[in-house]
Short mmCIF file of C-alpha atoms in Angstrom, two decimals:
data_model
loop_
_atom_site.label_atom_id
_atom_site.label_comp_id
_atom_site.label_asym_id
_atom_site.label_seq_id
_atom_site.Cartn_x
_atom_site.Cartn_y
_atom_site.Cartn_z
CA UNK A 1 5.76 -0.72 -9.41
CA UNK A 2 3.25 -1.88 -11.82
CA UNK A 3 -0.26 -3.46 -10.51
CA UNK A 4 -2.06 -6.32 -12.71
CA UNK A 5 -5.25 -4.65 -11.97
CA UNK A 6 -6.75 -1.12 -11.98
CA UNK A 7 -6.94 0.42 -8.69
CA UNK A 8 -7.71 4.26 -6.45
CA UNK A 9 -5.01 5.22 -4.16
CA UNK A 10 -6.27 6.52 -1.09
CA UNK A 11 -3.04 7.48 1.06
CA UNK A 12 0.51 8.13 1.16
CA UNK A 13 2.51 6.77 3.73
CA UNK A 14 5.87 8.16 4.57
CA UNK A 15 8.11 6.82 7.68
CA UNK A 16 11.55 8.21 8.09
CA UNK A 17 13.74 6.00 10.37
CA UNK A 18 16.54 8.85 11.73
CA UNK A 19 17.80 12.32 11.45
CA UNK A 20 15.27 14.83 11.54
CA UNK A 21 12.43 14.64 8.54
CA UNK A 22 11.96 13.20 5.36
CA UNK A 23 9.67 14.08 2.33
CA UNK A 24 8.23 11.37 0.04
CA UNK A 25 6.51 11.73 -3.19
CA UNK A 26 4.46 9.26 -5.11
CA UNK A 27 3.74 9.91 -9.01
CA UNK A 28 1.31 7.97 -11.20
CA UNK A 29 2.19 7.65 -14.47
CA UNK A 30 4.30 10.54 -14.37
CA UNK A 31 1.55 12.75 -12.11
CA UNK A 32 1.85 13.36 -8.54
CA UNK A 33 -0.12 12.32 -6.67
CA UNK A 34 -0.02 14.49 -3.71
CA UNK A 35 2.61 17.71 -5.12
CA UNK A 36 3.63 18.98 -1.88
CA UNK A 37 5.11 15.21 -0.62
CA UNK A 38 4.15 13.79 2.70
CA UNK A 39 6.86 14.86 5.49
CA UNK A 40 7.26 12.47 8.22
CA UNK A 41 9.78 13.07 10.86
CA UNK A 42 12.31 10.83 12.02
CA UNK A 43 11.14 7.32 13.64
CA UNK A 44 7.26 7.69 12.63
CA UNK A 45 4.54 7.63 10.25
CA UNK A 46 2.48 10.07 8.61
CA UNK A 47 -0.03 9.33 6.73
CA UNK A 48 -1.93 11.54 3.66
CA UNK A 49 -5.25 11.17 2.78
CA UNK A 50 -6.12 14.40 1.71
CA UNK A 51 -5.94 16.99 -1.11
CA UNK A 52 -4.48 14.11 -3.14
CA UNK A 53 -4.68 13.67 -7.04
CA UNK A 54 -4.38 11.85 -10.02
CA UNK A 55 -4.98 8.18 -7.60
CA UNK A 56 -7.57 6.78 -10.27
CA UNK A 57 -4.72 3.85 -11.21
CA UNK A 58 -4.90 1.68 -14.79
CA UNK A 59 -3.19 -1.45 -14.87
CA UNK A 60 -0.17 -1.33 -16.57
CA UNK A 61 0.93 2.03 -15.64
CA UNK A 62 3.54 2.89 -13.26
CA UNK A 63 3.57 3.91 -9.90
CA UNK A 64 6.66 5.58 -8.76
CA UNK A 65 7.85 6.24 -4.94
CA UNK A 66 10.95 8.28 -4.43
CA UNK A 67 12.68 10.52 -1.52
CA UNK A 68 12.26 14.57 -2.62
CA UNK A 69 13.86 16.06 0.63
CA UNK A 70 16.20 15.00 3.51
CA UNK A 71 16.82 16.99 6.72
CA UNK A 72 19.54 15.50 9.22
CA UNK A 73 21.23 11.98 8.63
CA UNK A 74 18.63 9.97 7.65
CA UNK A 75 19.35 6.50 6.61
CA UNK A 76 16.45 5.34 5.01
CA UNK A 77 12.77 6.38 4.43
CA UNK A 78 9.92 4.10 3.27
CA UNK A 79 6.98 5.26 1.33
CA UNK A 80 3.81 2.98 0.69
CA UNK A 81 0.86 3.10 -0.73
CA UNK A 82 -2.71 2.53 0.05
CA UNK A 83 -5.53 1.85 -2.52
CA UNK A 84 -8.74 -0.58 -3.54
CA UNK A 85 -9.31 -2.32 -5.95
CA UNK A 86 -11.89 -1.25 -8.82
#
């Protein structure tokens, strides 16, 4: 995604809908921002707010979400973001 504004991200949330786990990863302009991925297992949130990086955001750049690792049959996983506005 690309936001119209410059922003800090201040969490990762991961929810995994089935199976066993998930692990998503979030990169900022081409950094992670939190290397290890955020592991939530299936039908729940986690939510990381520590030990992350690179979350000081410029508009225009791009933020990309994507799956890293799988464990059982999961379907689908959903990864958000939270962050403020500068």
């Amino acid at each position: 995604i690309k936001l119209p504004f410059n922003a800090t991200i201040t969490a990762i949330d991961v929810y995994c809908d089935a199976g066993t786990s998930a692990v998503g990863k979030v990169q900022n302009n081409a950094s992670e921002v939190y290397s290890s991925g955020v592991s939530a297992n299936a039908n729940s949130w986690t939510s990381q707010t520590s030990s992350l990086t690179n979350t000081s955001y410029t508009s225009g750049n791009t933020i990309k979400f994507y799956v890293s690792a799988v464990t059982g049959a999961v379907s689908s996983e959903t990864i958000a973001i939270q962050y403020f506005r500068n």
